[in-house]
Each structure stands twice: as structure tokens, then as C-alpha cells.
mmCIF file of C-alpha atoms in Angstrom:
data_model
loop_
_atom_site.group_PDB
_atom_site.id
_atom_site.type_symbol
_atom_site.label_atom_id
_atom_site.label_comp_id
_atom_site.label_asym_id
_atom_site.label_seq_id
_atom_site.Cartn_x
_atom_site.Cartn_y
_atom_site.Cartn_z
ATOM 1 C CA ASN A 158 -15.303 -18.670 94.254
ATOM 2 C CA ALA A 159 -16.450 -22.201 94.391
ATOM 3 C CA GLY A 160 -16.460 -23.973 91.216
ATOM 4 C CA VAL A 161 -19.418 -25.404 89.300
ATOM 5 C CA MET A 162 -21.291 -27.905 91.275
ATOM 6 C CA GLN A 163 -22.787 -30.934 90.285
ATOM 7 C CA ASN A 164 -24.895 -33.730 92.375
ATOM 8 C CA PRO A 165 -25.074 -36.528 92.358
ATOM 9 C CA ARG A 166 -21.856 -37.565 90.905
ATOM 10 C CA HIS A 167 -23.006 -41.009 90.560
ATOM 11 C CA LEU A 168 -26.687 -42.042 90.019
ATOM 12 C CA VAL A 169 -28.316 -45.711 88.905
ATOM 13 C CA ARG A 170 -31.253 -46.254 87.890
ATOM 14 C CA ARG A 171 -33.598 -49.079 86.536
ATOM 15 C CA ARG A 172 -35.262 -48.818 83.359
ATOM 16 C CA GLY A 173 -38.146 -46.903 83.393
ATOM 17 C CA GLN A 174 -37.413 -44.668 86.180
ATOM 18 C CA GLU A 175 -36.751 -40.761 86.637
ATOM 19 C CA ALA A 176 -33.257 -39.479 86.591
ATOM 20 C CA ARG A 177 -32.736 -35.750 88.037
ATOM 21 C CA LEU A 178 -29.419 -33.894 87.288
ATOM 22 C CA ARG A 179 -28.549 -31.142 89.069
ATOM 23 C CA CYS A 180 -26.333 -27.990 88.572
ATOM 24 C CA SER A 181 -25.248 -24.742 90.246
ATOM 25 C CA PRO A 182 -23.102 -22.596 88.297
ATOM 26 C CA MET A 183 -20.039 -20.893 89.436
ATOM 27 C CA LYS A 184 -21.197 -17.439 91.503
ATOM 28 C CA GLY A 185 -21.935 -14.595 88.955
ATOM 29 C CA HIS A 186 -22.606 -17.137 86.320
ATOM 30 C CA SER A 187 -25.734 -16.808 84.520
ATOM 31 C CA HIS A 188 -25.083 -19.177 81.502
ATOM 32 C CA VAL A 189 -25.444 -22.773 82.269
ATOM 33 C CA TYR A 190 -25.136 -25.548 79.249
ATOM 34 C CA TRP A 191 -25.443 -29.111 79.634
ATOM 35 C CA TYR A 192 -23.220 -31.823 77.717
ATOM 36 C CA ARG A 193 -23.221 -35.318 77.426
ATOM 37 C CA GLN A 194 -20.081 -37.892 76.946
ATOM 38 C CA LEU A 195 -20.740 -41.264 75.609
ATOM 39 C CA PRO A 196 -18.310 -43.972 76.646
ATOM 40 C CA GLU A 197 -15.297 -43.480 74.853
ATOM 41 C CA GLU A 198 -16.426 -39.905 73.012
ATOM 42 C CA GLY A 199 -15.648 -36.457 73.489
ATOM 43 C CA LEU A 200 -18.847 -34.275 75.024
ATOM 44 C CA LYS A 201 -21.742 -33.250 72.923
ATOM 45 C CA PHE A 202 -24.035 -30.205 73.381
ATOM 46 C CA MET A 203 -27.479 -30.603 74.757
ATOM 47 C CA VAL A 204 -28.753 -27.637 76.037
ATOM 48 C CA TYR A 205 -28.156 -24.068 76.930
ATOM 49 C CA LEU A 206 -30.004 -22.112 79.422
ATOM 50 C CA GLN A 207 -30.159 -18.721 80.944
ATOM 51 C CA LYS A 208 -31.988 -18.036 84.282
ATOM 52 C CA GLU A 209 -35.966 -18.936 83.493
ATOM 53 C CA ASN A 210 -35.096 -19.654 80.009
ATOM 54 C CA ILE A 211 -34.019 -21.986 77.227
ATOM 55 C CA ILE A 212 -31.796 -20.798 74.728
ATOM 56 C CA ASP A 213 -31.137 -23.472 72.622
ATOM 57 C CA GLU A 214 -32.120 -27.454 73.230
ATOM 58 C CA SER A 215 -31.108 -28.396 69.519
ATOM 59 C CA GLY A 216 -28.719 -31.336 71.108
ATOM 60 C CA MET A 217 -31.666 -32.602 73.180
ATOM 61 C CA PRO A 218 -33.444 -35.449 72.593
ATOM 62 C CA LYS A 219 -36.679 -34.565 71.835
ATOM 63 C CA GLU A 220 -38.833 -37.188 74.235
ATOM 64 C CA ARG A 221 -37.974 -38.258 77.354
ATOM 65 C CA PHE A 222 -35.655 -35.137 77.951
ATOM 66 C CA SER A 223 -36.070 -31.672 79.581
ATOM 67 C CA ALA A 224 -33.818 -29.184 81.419
ATOM 68 C CA GLU A 225 -34.733 -25.975 83.487
ATOM 69 C CA PHE A 226 -32.840 -23.353 85.024
ATOM 70 C CA PRO A 227 -35.277 -21.451 87.497
ATOM 71 C CA LYS A 228 -35.082 -18.226 89.066
ATOM 72 C CA GLU A 229 -33.975 -20.026 92.355
ATOM 73 C CA GLY A 230 -32.065 -23.054 92.850
ATOM 74 C CA PRO A 231 -30.035 -25.224 90.488
ATOM 75 C CA SER A 232 -30.556 -25.726 86.698
ATOM 76 C CA ILE A 233 -31.875 -29.410 86.291
ATOM 77 C CA LEU A 234 -31.753 -32.039 83.442
ATOM 78 C CA ARG A 235 -34.573 -34.183 83.776
ATOM 79 C CA ILE A 236 -34.647 -37.302 81.898
ATOM 80 C CA GLN A 237 -37.936 -39.735 82.120
ATOM 81 C CA GLN A 238 -38.445 -43.341 81.376
ATOM 82 C CA VAL A 239 -34.551 -43.982 80.977
ATOM 83 C CA VAL A 240 -33.108 -46.538 78.712
ATOM 84 C CA ARG A 241 -29.723 -48.024 78.896
ATOM 85 C CA GLY A 242 -28.599 -46.074 75.877
ATOM 86 C CA ASP A 243 -28.798 -43.173 78.411
ATOM 87 C CA SER A 244 -25.865 -44.408 80.181
ATOM 88 C CA ALA A 245 -23.270 -41.542 79.903
ATOM 89 C CA ALA A 246 -21.308 -38.882 81.659
ATOM 90 C CA TYR A 247 -23.657 -35.286 82.419
ATOM 91 C CA PHE A 248 -21.359 -32.604 82.288
ATOM 92 C CA CYS A 249 -22.520 -29.136 83.352
ATOM 93 C CA ALA A 250 -20.748 -25.818 82.348
ATOM 94 C CA SER A 251 -21.019 -22.367 83.098
ATOM 95 C CA SER A 252 -19.815 -18.611 81.890
ATOM 96 C CA PRO A 253 -20.256 -15.196 82.674
ATOM 97 C CA TRP A 254 -20.729 -14.200 79.255
ATOM 98 C CA VAL A 255 -21.829 -15.659 75.950
ATOM 99 C CA ARG A 256 -18.963 -14.917 73.370
ATOM 100 C CA GLU A 257 -16.735 -17.486 71.551
ATOM 101 C CA THR A 258 -13.821 -16.108 73.578
ATOM 102 C CA ASP A 259 -15.067 -16.832 76.696
ATOM 103 C CA THR A 260 -14.300 -20.051 78.691
ATOM 104 C CA GLN A 261 -17.028 -22.816 79.547
ATOM 105 C CA TYR A 262 -16.133 -24.110 83.365
ATOM 106 C CA PHE A 263 -17.189 -27.535 83.672
ATOM 107 C CA GLY A 264 -18.620 -29.354 86.871
ATOM 108 C CA PRO A 265 -17.496 -32.840 87.917
ATOM 109 C CA GLY A 266 -20.160 -34.459 86.160
ATOM 110 C CA THR A 267 -22.922 -37.295 86.949
ATOM 111 C CA ARG A 268 -22.412 -40.273 85.864
ATOM 112 C CA LEU A 269 -25.713 -42.142 85.132
ATOM 113 C CA THR A 270 -25.705 -45.936 84.696
ATOM 114 C CA VAL A 271 -28.827 -47.369 84.075
ATOM 115 C CA LEU A 272 -29.584 -51.148 84.504
ATOM 116 C CA ALA B 259 -16.721 -33.785 58.066
ATOM 117 C CA GLN B 260 -15.678 -33.690 61.490
ATOM 118 C CA LYS B 261 -15.020 -30.229 62.919
ATOM 119 C CA ILE B 262 -12.786 -31.148 65.457
ATOM 120 C CA THR B 263 -10.107 -34.199 64.685
ATOM 121 C CA GLN B 264 -7.609 -35.390 66.882
ATOM 122 C CA THR B 265 -5.648 -38.291 65.435
ATOM 123 C CA GLN B 266 -3.505 -39.716 68.320
ATOM 124 C CA PRO B 267 -6.122 -42.124 70.372
ATOM 125 C CA GLY B 268 -3.137 -42.487 72.737
ATOM 126 C CA MET B 269 0.664 -41.034 72.998
ATOM 127 C CA PHE B 270 3.202 -42.411 75.623
ATOM 128 C CA VAL B 271 5.737 -39.937 76.955
ATOM 129 C CA GLN B 272 8.411 -40.134 79.701
ATOM 130 C CA GLU B 273 8.644 -38.024 82.363
ATOM 131 C CA LYS B 274 10.161 -34.857 82.093
ATOM 132 C CA GLU B 275 10.191 -34.679 78.314
ATOM 133 C CA ALA B 276 7.765 -32.539 76.154
ATOM 134 C CA VAL B 277 4.739 -33.925 74.041
ATOM 135 C CA THR B 278 2.568 -32.592 71.199
ATOM 136 C CA LEU B 279 -1.049 -33.509 71.040
ATOM 137 C CA ASP B 280 -2.544 -32.605 67.710
ATOM 138 C CA CYS B 281 -5.654 -31.093 66.880
ATOM 139 C CA THR B 282 -7.175 -29.743 63.660
ATOM 140 C CA TYR B 283 -10.409 -28.247 63.039
ATOM 141 C CA ASP B 284 -12.829 -27.254 60.220
ATOM 142 C CA THR B 285 -14.546 -23.863 60.275
ATOM 143 C CA SER B 286 -15.527 -21.544 57.641
ATOM 144 C CA ASP B 287 -15.962 -18.544 60.379
ATOM 145 C CA GLN B 288 -13.247 -16.083 60.848
ATOM 146 C CA SER B 289 -13.805 -15.458 64.674
ATOM 147 C CA TYR B 290 -13.543 -18.849 66.565
ATOM 148 C CA GLY B 291 -12.178 -19.849 69.902
ATOM 149 C CA LEU B 292 -10.561 -23.047 70.185
ATOM 150 C CA PHE B 293 -9.623 -24.518 73.905
ATOM 151 C CA TRP B 294 -8.184 -27.511 75.157
ATOM 152 C CA TYR B 295 -9.003 -29.128 78.636
ATOM 153 C CA LYS B 296 -7.949 -32.248 80.567
ATOM 154 C CA GLN B 297 -9.753 -35.310 81.816
ATOM 155 C CA PRO B 298 -8.483 -37.058 84.083
ATOM 156 C CA SER B 299 -8.872 -40.822 85.590
ATOM 157 C CA SER B 300 -11.494 -39.013 88.153
ATOM 158 C CA GLY B 301 -13.903 -37.613 85.232
ATOM 159 C CA GLU B 302 -13.848 -33.876 85.765
ATOM 160 C CA MET B 303 -13.157 -31.613 83.040
ATOM 161 C CA ILE B 304 -10.529 -29.043 83.626
ATOM 162 C CA PHE B 305 -9.760 -26.367 81.361
ATOM 163 C CA LEU B 306 -6.436 -25.822 80.265
ATOM 164 C CA ILE B 307 -6.008 -22.976 77.656
ATOM 165 C CA TYR B 308 -7.678 -21.110 75.162
ATOM 166 C CA GLN B 309 -6.563 -19.640 71.833
ATOM 167 C CA GLY B 310 -8.661 -16.740 69.788
ATOM 168 C CA SER B 311 -8.833 -16.848 66.261
ATOM 169 C CA TYR B 312 -7.446 -13.293 65.941
ATOM 170 C CA ASP B 313 -4.610 -13.666 68.834
ATOM 171 C CA GLU B 314 -1.064 -13.420 66.820
ATOM 172 C CA GLN B 315 0.881 -14.773 69.580
ATOM 173 C CA ASN B 316 0.672 -18.780 70.706
ATOM 174 C CA ALA B 317 -1.324 -18.983 74.103
ATOM 175 C CA THR B 318 0.899 -20.340 77.467
ATOM 176 C CA GLU B 319 -0.261 -21.224 80.486
ATOM 177 C CA GLY B 320 2.563 -22.845 82.731
ATOM 178 C CA ARG B 321 3.863 -25.694 80.956
ATOM 179 C CA TYR B 322 1.225 -25.462 78.302
ATOM 180 C CA SER B 323 1.359 -24.197 75.374
ATOM 181 C CA LEU B 324 -0.828 -23.950 72.403
ATOM 182 C CA ASN B 325 0.780 -24.027 68.616
ATOM 183 C CA PHE B 326 -1.507 -22.385 66.520
ATOM 184 C CA GLN B 327 -0.912 -22.390 62.870
ATOM 185 C CA LYS B 328 -4.160 -20.942 61.386
ATOM 186 C CA ALA B 329 -3.406 -21.641 57.657
ATOM 187 C CA ARG B 330 -3.288 -25.075 58.640
ATOM 188 C CA LYS B 331 -6.188 -24.860 60.503
ATOM 189 C CA SER B 332 -4.381 -26.780 63.883
ATOM 190 C CA ALA B 333 -4.187 -26.097 67.228
ATOM 191 C CA ASN B 334 -1.590 -28.587 68.600
ATOM 192 C CA LEU B 335 -1.519 -28.574 72.815
ATOM 193 C CA VAL B 336 2.561 -29.002 74.121
ATOM 194 C CA ILE B 337 2.931 -30.107 77.627
ATOM 195 C CA SER B 338 6.662 -29.292 78.437
ATOM 196 C CA ALA B 339 8.270 -31.473 81.552
ATOM 197 C CA SER B 340 5.858 -33.994 81.712
ATOM 198 C CA GLN B 341 4.876 -35.075 84.896
ATOM 199 C CA LEU B 342 3.033 -38.401 86.144
ATOM 200 C CA GLY B 343 0.320 -36.226 86.882
ATOM 201 C CA ASP B 344 -0.365 -34.927 83.130
ATOM 202 C CA SER B 345 -1.630 -38.328 82.450
ATOM 203 C CA ALA B 346 -5.235 -38.066 81.515
ATOM 204 C CA MET B 347 -7.353 -37.829 78.217
ATOM 205 C CA TYR B 348 -6.855 -34.514 76.472
ATOM 206 C CA PHE B 349 -10.086 -33.080 74.699
ATOM 207 C CA CYS B 350 -9.757 -29.947 72.077
ATOM 208 C CA ALA B 351 -12.791 -28.039 71.224
ATOM 209 C CA MET B 352 -14.070 -25.411 69.609
ATOM 210 C CA ARG B 353 -16.703 -22.100 69.885
ATOM 211 C CA GLU B 354 -17.651 -20.737 66.038
ATOM 212 C CA SER B 355 -19.242 -17.204 66.051
ATOM 213 C CA SER B 356 -21.574 -18.060 62.911
ATOM 214 C CA GLY B 357 -25.284 -19.081 63.383
ATOM 215 C CA GLY B 358 -25.805 -17.249 66.043
ATOM 216 C CA SER B 359 -24.826 -20.035 68.842
ATOM 217 C CA ASN B 360 -21.438 -19.152 69.433
ATOM 218 C CA TYR B 361 -21.897 -20.718 73.036
ATOM 219 C CA LYS B 362 -21.768 -24.291 71.660
ATOM 220 C CA LEU B 363 -18.079 -26.068 72.204
ATOM 221 C CA THR B 364 -17.721 -28.912 69.911
ATOM 222 C CA PHE B 365 -15.218 -31.224 70.790
ATOM 223 C CA GLY B 366 -12.497 -33.795 69.561
ATOM 224 C CA LYS B 367 -12.755 -37.466 70.680
ATOM 225 C CA GLY B 368 -9.586 -37.153 72.567
ATOM 226 C CA THR B 369 -6.019 -38.104 73.227
ATOM 227 C CA LEU B 370 -5.361 -40.359 76.218
ATOM 228 C CA LEU B 371 -1.831 -39.692 77.275
ATOM 229 C CA THR B 372 0.534 -41.612 79.444
ATOM 230 C CA VAL B 373 3.328 -40.582 81.127
ATOM 231 C CA ASN B 374 5.931 -43.206 81.983
ATOM 232 C CA PRO B 375 8.057 -42.816 84.790
#
């Protein structure tokens, strides 16, 4: 059973470009979460999605950031017009259910560097 | 107030010795889950161990155990017989049940563990 897959692992963008980060959850998992890790910080929740639905995007900046989890294909985190402050590691996690007891399994992360 | 506090930015331990990484949490919920993750230098987040608020026994997973003291709101990770491969950043995290957002993990800032040969 493959784990959570994220690509690319490393992404370099110039200011003003767009960044697209992809996440394929573990097989059988229909709940996807995105977290951001700034340098020397813990992870911070951004958004929670189920297939074709955004359930909670309260942790996501209101401008330039969007996320989707289509019926077919991976979940996408999209950052438009990137700025240097967007440089961070972005982690995707998935779980089969949503209960406080359920473990979220993380992908390897995408490290975004904005030049 | 911080929901998860890890007071040790860095810890050192000799190979084969045990080490305790501290974690205190703040919640008014009765039902919650506590998690520990390991982040090696390669960057991935690896799940280690889970403790539920209603679990009466401390969780154990191989060389990892969780010293859960509910009244003190602490959930310390104990690693026995440390190995060089244990050198990594360790994060404590919590999921609460209130407010309908029982899916959010709240993380501490982490403790960097270095195992010396």
C-alpha cells in the first residue's frame, strides 16, 4: 500500500510565477489535509478537503492560494503570484476517517523556494 | 496561549541510552488525541505514536512510549535504547474534538534530538 505521494519534491519559482503542488492520498483515504511548515517552525494547518469539496480552508491565506481535490486525480494546492514569504515546506496528509483518534499520514512534502 | 509547548529546542543523548522529550498541551476538550511525529533531515514526517485522552494505559510502539499524565496535561515521548538513526526533529501534535474541527492537527515547534555515538 503506497504512502501519500507528493510532487514535485522541490520547486523553485521566481516572484510572480505560479506554483502547483500535487498530492495523491493513500489508497482508501478520502480525506486530505494540507499543512505549511515555515523554517524552524512546526506545521500549520491550511485546508481540509474531501473529494470535490473544500471542508475547511480557514488556515489558508485568502488571496493567491487555492486548493482542490477533484473526483479523479490528485489534490492540488495552487499558489498564484508567489512571493518570497511563500518559501516553505508544504505537506499533504490523508486519513481514512475524520475522528480525533485517527492518524494522519503525511507525504514527503514539497519544498518551495521563491527567488 | 500555545496549545502545544515543547520546551526543549535541542536535546543530546548517548547511543543506547533512553531520552525523554517533553510536551505539554492546553485544551478544555474532554476528547482529544495526542501524536508524535519524527522529521529526519530528509524532511518527511513520520508518525510514531498516538495517545487518546480516554486511554488509561500509556501508548507504546516498539522503542517509543508515551508518558501520558492527563492531570498535568503532559504527553512526553520516551525513546529507549537510542540509535544514531533517531537523530531528527520530533514534533508533538494534538487533535481536539470541539468546534466541529476535529481534523486539525496543532503542532508544537519541535525538539531537535541528536544521538551521539
